[in-house]
Coordinates of C-alpha atoms and ligand atoms in Angstrom, one line a residue:
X1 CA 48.9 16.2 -20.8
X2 CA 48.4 12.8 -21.8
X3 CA 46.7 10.4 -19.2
X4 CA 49.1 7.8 -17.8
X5 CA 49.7 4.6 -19.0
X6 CA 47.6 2.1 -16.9
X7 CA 49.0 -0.7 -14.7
X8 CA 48.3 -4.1 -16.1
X9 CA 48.9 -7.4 -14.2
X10 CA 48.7 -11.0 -14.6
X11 CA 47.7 -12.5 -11.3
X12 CA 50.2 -15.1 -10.5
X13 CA 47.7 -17.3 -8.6
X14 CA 45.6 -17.9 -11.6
X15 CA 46.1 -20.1 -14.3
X16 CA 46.4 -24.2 -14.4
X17 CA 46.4 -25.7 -11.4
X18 CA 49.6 -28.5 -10.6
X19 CA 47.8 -31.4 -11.6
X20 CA 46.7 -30.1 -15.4
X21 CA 50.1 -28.9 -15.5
X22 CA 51.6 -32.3 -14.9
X23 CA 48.9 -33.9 -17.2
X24 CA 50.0 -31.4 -19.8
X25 CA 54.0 -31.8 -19.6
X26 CA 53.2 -35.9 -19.7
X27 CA 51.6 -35.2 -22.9
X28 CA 54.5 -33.1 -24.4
X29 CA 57.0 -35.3 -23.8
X30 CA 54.9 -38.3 -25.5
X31 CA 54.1 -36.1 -28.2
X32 CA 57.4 -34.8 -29.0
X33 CA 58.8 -38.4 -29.2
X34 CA 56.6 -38.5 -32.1
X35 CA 53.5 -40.6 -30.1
X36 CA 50.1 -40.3 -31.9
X37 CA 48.1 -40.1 -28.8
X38 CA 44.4 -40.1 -28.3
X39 CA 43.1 -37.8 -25.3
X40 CA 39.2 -39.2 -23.8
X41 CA 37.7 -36.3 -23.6
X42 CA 39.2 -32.7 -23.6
X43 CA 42.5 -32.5 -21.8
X44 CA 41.8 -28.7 -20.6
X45 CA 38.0 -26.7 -20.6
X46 CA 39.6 -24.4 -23.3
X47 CA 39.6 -24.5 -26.7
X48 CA 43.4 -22.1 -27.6
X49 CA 45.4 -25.2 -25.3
X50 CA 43.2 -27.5 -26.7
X51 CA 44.0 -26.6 -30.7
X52 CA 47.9 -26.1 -29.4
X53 CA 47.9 -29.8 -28.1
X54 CA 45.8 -31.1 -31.4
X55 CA 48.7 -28.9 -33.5
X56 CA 51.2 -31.3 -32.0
X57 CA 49.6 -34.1 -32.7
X58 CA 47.1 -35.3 -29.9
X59 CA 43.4 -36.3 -30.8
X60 CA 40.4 -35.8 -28.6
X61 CA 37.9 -38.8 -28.8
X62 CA 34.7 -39.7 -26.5
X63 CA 34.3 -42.7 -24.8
X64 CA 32.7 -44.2 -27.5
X65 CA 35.0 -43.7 -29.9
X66 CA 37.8 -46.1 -28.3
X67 CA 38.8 -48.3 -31.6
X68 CA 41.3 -51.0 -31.2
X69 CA 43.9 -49.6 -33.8
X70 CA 44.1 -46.8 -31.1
X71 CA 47.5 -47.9 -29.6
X72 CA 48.1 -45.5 -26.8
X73 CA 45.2 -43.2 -24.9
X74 CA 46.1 -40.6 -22.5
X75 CA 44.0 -40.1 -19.0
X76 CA 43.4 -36.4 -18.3
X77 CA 43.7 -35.3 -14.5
X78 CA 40.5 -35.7 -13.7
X79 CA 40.7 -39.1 -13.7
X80 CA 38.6 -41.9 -15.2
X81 CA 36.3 -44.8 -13.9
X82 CA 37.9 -48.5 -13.2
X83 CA 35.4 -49.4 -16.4
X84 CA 37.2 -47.4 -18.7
X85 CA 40.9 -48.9 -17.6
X86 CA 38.8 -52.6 -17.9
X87 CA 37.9 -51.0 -21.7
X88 CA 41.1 -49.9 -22.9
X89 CA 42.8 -53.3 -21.4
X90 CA 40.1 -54.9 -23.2
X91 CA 41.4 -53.4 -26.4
X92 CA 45.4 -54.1 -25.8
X93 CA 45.4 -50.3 -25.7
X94 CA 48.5 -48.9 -23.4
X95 CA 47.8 -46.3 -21.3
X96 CA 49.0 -42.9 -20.2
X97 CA 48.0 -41.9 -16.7
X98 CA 48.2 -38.5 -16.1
X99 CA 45.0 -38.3 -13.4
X100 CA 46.2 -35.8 -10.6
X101 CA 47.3 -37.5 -7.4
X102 CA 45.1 -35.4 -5.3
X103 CA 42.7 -36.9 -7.3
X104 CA 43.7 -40.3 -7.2
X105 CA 43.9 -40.3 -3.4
X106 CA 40.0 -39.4 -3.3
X107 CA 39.6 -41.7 -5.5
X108 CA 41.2 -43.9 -3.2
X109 CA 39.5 -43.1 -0.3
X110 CA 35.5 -43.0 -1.5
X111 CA 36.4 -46.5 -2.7
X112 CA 37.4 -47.6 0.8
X113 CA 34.5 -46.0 2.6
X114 CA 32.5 -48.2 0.0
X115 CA 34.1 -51.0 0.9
X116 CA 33.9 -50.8 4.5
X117 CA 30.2 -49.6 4.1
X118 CA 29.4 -53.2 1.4
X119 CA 31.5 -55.3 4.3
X120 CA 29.0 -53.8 7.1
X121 CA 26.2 -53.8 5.1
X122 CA 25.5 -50.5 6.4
X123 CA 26.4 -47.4 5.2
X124 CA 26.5 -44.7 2.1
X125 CA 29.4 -42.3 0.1
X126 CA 27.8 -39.4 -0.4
X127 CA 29.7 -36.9 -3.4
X128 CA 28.9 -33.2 -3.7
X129 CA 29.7 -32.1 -7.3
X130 CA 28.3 -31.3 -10.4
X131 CA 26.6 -34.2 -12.4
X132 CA 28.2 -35.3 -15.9
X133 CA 31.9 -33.7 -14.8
X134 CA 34.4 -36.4 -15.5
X135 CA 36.0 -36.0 -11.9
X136 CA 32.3 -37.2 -10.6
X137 CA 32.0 -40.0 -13.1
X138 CA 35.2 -41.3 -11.8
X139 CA 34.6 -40.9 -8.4
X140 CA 31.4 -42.7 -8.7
X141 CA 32.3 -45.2 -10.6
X142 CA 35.4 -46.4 -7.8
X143 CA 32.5 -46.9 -4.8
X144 CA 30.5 -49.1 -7.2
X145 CA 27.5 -47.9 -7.5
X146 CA 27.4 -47.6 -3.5
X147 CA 27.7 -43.0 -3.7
X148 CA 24.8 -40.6 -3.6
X149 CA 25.7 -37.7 -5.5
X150 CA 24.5 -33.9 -4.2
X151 CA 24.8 -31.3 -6.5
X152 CA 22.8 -28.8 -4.8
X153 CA 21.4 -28.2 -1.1
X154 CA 18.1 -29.1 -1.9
X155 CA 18.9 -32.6 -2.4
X156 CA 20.1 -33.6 0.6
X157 CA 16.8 -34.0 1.5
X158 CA 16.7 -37.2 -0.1
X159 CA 19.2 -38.7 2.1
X160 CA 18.9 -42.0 3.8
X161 CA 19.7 -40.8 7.4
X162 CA 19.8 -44.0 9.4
X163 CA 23.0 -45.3 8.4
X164 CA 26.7 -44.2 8.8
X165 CA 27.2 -41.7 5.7
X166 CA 30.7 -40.7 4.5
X167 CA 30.8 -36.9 2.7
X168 CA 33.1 -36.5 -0.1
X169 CA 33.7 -33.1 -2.4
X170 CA 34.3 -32.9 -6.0
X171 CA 38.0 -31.6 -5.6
X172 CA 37.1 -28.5 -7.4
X173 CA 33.8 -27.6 -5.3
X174 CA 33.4 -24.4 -4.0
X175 CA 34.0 -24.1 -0.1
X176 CA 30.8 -22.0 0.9
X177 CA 28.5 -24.4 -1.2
X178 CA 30.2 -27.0 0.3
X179 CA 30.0 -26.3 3.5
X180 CA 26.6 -25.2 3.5
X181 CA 26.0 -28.6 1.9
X182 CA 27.9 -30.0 4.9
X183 CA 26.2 -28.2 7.6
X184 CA 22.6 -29.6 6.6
X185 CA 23.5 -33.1 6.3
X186 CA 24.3 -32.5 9.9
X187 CA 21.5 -30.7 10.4
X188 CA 19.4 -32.8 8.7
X189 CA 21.4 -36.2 10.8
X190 CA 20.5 -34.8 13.7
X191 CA 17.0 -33.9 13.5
X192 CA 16.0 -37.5 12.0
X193 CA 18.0 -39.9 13.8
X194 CA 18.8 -37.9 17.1
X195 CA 22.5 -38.9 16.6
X196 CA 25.2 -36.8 15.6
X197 CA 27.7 -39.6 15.2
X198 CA 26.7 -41.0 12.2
X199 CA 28.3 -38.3 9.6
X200 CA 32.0 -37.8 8.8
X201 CA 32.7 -35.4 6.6
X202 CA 35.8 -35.2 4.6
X203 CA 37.5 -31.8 3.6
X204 CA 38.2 -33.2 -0.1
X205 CA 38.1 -29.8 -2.1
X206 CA 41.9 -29.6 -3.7
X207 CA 44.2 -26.6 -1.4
X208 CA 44.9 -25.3 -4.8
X209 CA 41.6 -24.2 -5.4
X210 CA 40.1 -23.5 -1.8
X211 CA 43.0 -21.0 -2.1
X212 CA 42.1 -19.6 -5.4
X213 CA 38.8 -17.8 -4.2
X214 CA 40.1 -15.3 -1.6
X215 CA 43.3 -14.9 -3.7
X216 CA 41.2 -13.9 -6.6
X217 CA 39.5 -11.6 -4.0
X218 CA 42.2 -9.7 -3.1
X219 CA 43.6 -9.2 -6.7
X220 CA 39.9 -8.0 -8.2
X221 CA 39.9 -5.3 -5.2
X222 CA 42.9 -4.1 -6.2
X223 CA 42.2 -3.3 -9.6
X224 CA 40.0 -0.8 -11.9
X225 CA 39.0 -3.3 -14.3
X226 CA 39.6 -7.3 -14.3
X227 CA 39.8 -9.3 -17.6
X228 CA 39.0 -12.9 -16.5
X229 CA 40.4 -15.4 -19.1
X230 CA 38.6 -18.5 -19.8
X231 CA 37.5 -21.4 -22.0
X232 CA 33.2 -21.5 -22.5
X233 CA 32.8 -25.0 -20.8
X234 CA 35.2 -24.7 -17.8
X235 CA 32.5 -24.8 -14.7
X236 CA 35.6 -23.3 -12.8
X237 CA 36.0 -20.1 -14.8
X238 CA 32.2 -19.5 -14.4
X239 CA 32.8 -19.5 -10.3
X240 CA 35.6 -17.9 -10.4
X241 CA 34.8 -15.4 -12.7
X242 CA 31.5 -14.5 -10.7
X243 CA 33.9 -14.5 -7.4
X244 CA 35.7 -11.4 -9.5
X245 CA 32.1 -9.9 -10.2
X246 CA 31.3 -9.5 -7.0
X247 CA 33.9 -7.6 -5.9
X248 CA 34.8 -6.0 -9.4
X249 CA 31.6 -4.9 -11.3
X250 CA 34.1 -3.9 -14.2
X251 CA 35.0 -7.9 -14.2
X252 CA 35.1 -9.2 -18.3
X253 CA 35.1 -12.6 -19.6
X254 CA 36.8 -13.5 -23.0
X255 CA 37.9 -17.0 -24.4
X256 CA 41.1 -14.8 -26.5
X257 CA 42.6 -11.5 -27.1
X258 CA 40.2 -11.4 -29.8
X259 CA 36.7 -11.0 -27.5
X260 CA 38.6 -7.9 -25.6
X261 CA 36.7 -4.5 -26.1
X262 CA 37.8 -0.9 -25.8
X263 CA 36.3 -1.0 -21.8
X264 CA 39.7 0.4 -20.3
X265 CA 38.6 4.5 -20.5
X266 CA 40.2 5.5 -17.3
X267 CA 41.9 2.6 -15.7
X268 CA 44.4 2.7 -14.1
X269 CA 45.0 -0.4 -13.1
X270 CA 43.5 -4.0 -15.4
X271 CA 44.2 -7.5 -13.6
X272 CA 44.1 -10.3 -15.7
X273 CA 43.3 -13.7 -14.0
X274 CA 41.7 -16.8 -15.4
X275 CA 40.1 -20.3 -14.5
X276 CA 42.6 -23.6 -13.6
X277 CA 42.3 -24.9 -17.2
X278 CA 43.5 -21.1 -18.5
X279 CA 47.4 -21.2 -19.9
X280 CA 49.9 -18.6 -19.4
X281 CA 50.5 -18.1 -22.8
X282 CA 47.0 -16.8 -23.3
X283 CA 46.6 -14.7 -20.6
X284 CA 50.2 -13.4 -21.8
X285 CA 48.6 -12.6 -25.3
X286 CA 45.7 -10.8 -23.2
X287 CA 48.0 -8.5 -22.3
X288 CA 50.0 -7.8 -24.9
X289 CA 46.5 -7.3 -26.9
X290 CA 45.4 -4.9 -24.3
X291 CA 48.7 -2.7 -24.3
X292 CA 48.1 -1.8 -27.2
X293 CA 43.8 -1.1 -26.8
X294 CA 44.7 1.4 -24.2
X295 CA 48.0 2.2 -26.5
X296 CA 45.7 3.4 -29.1
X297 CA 43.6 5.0 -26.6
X298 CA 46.3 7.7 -25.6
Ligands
SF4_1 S1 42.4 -28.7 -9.0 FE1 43.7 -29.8 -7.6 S2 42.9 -31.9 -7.6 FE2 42.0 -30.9 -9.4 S3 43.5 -31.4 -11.0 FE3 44.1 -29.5 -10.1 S4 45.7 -30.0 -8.6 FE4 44.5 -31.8 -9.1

């Protein structure tokens, strides 16, 4: 008899998040009028989206590459620091805002907490994230100069505790971290100043990705073996993709159909999920590739 055909889902939950799908569809519809647009920085952390976008005719420069016969430059949804608009007006470039609104309202409010904090003279943002991602650089660069960033626990020892302190997350943080970060500020508040008035902390992590986590859960429990699609420098496909380790020890990582091997041998059931900067379309062709892997394997 032969053995059955196994099960193989895409997990609906995974895949690019609202705000890189917006920034993406902004893009197509300037490209397909024919714009020659240059992108600062990648659009997406994966490199299949990234050479479909460059096929229709968008570039991908650094900051240091803005020239002045560049006439239109497309912001990604991570946003970008008030010095780069300041640049590209500079240049008489136009500009094609696609940062995500979730992330322009945190953008929004660190820069008013600075405020406020400059106007009392008193007073600190303080931004867990991950040092060198464009969402931080942003972020940083609307309070001024007036942010502490924490990228891991450690650090909060170096907090100024005697003054009001405002706690911000990158959007994409993960919750635990973050709230472990959270709870010893607190902590920390508390045992050096004797006041627990002087934190606020703000629940800034994006609902589209504090939901991801125990969605990603559930799907890798119910599976035999879990192909987790994603690009080499997305920081949000390495946590999520460790999230799916831990629950599914037969959890595999490929960039393309290409970097799948023949580790279905008794499955019955193969989940395919992937980070926020992951497309459909490639996580389609994941499947389609592995059909026929365990096709071959009958
Ligand atoms: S993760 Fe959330 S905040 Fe970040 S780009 Fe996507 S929708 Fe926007």
């Amino acid at each position: 008899m032969n053995p059955a055909i196994p099960v193989i889902e895409i997990d609906h939950s995974s895949g690019f998040c609202s705000g890189v799908n917006r920034a993406i569809k902004i893009a197509e519809d300037r490209l397909l009028r024919g714009d020659s647009i240059y992108c600062l920085g990648n659009l997406v952390h994966n490199e299949k989206e990234l050479e479909r976008l460059n096929r229709l005719g968008m570039h991908f420069i650094r900051h240091g590459e803005i020239k002045s016969d560049m006439k239109t430059v497309f912001i990604r949804a991570h946003g970008e620091p008030p010095e780069t608009y300041r640049i590209l007006k500079n240049n008489n470039t136009s500009v094609v805002d696609a940062t995500c609104p979730v992330v322009l309202r945190l953008q929004h409010k660190v820069k008013e907490s600075s405020r406020q904090f400059r106007e009392k003279g008193s007073g600190m943002v303080i931004i867990s994230g991950k040092p060198g991602h464009p969402e931080i650089t942003g972020l940083l660069g609307h309070t001024e100069g007036n942010a502490m960033l924490i990228s891991k626990i450690e650090e909060t020892g170096l907090i100024d505790y005697n003054q009001p302190l405002h706690v911000y997350a990158q959007t994409t943080a993960g919750e635990e971290e973050y709230d472990a970060i959270c709870r010893r500020i607190l902590e920390n508040s508390l045992q050096q100043t004797g006041r627990d008035d002087l934190v606020t902390i703000h629940n800034s992590i994006c609902r589209q990705m504090s939901q991801r986590a125990p969605r990603l859960r559930e799907f890798a429990k119910k599976h035999d073996v879990i192909i987790f699609v994603t690009g080499s420098e997305s920081s949000n496909g390495r946590y999520l993709s460790g999230i799916a380790r831990e629950i599914n020890s037969k959890t595999y990582v490929v960039g393309s159909p290409s970097e799948l091997d023949n580790w279905f041998a008794g499955a019955r059931s193969i989940g395919i999920s992937g980070a926020t900067s992951t497309p459909r379309w490639l996580m389609e062709e994941v499947a389609d590739r592995i059909k026929a892997i365990v096709q071959n394997n009958l």
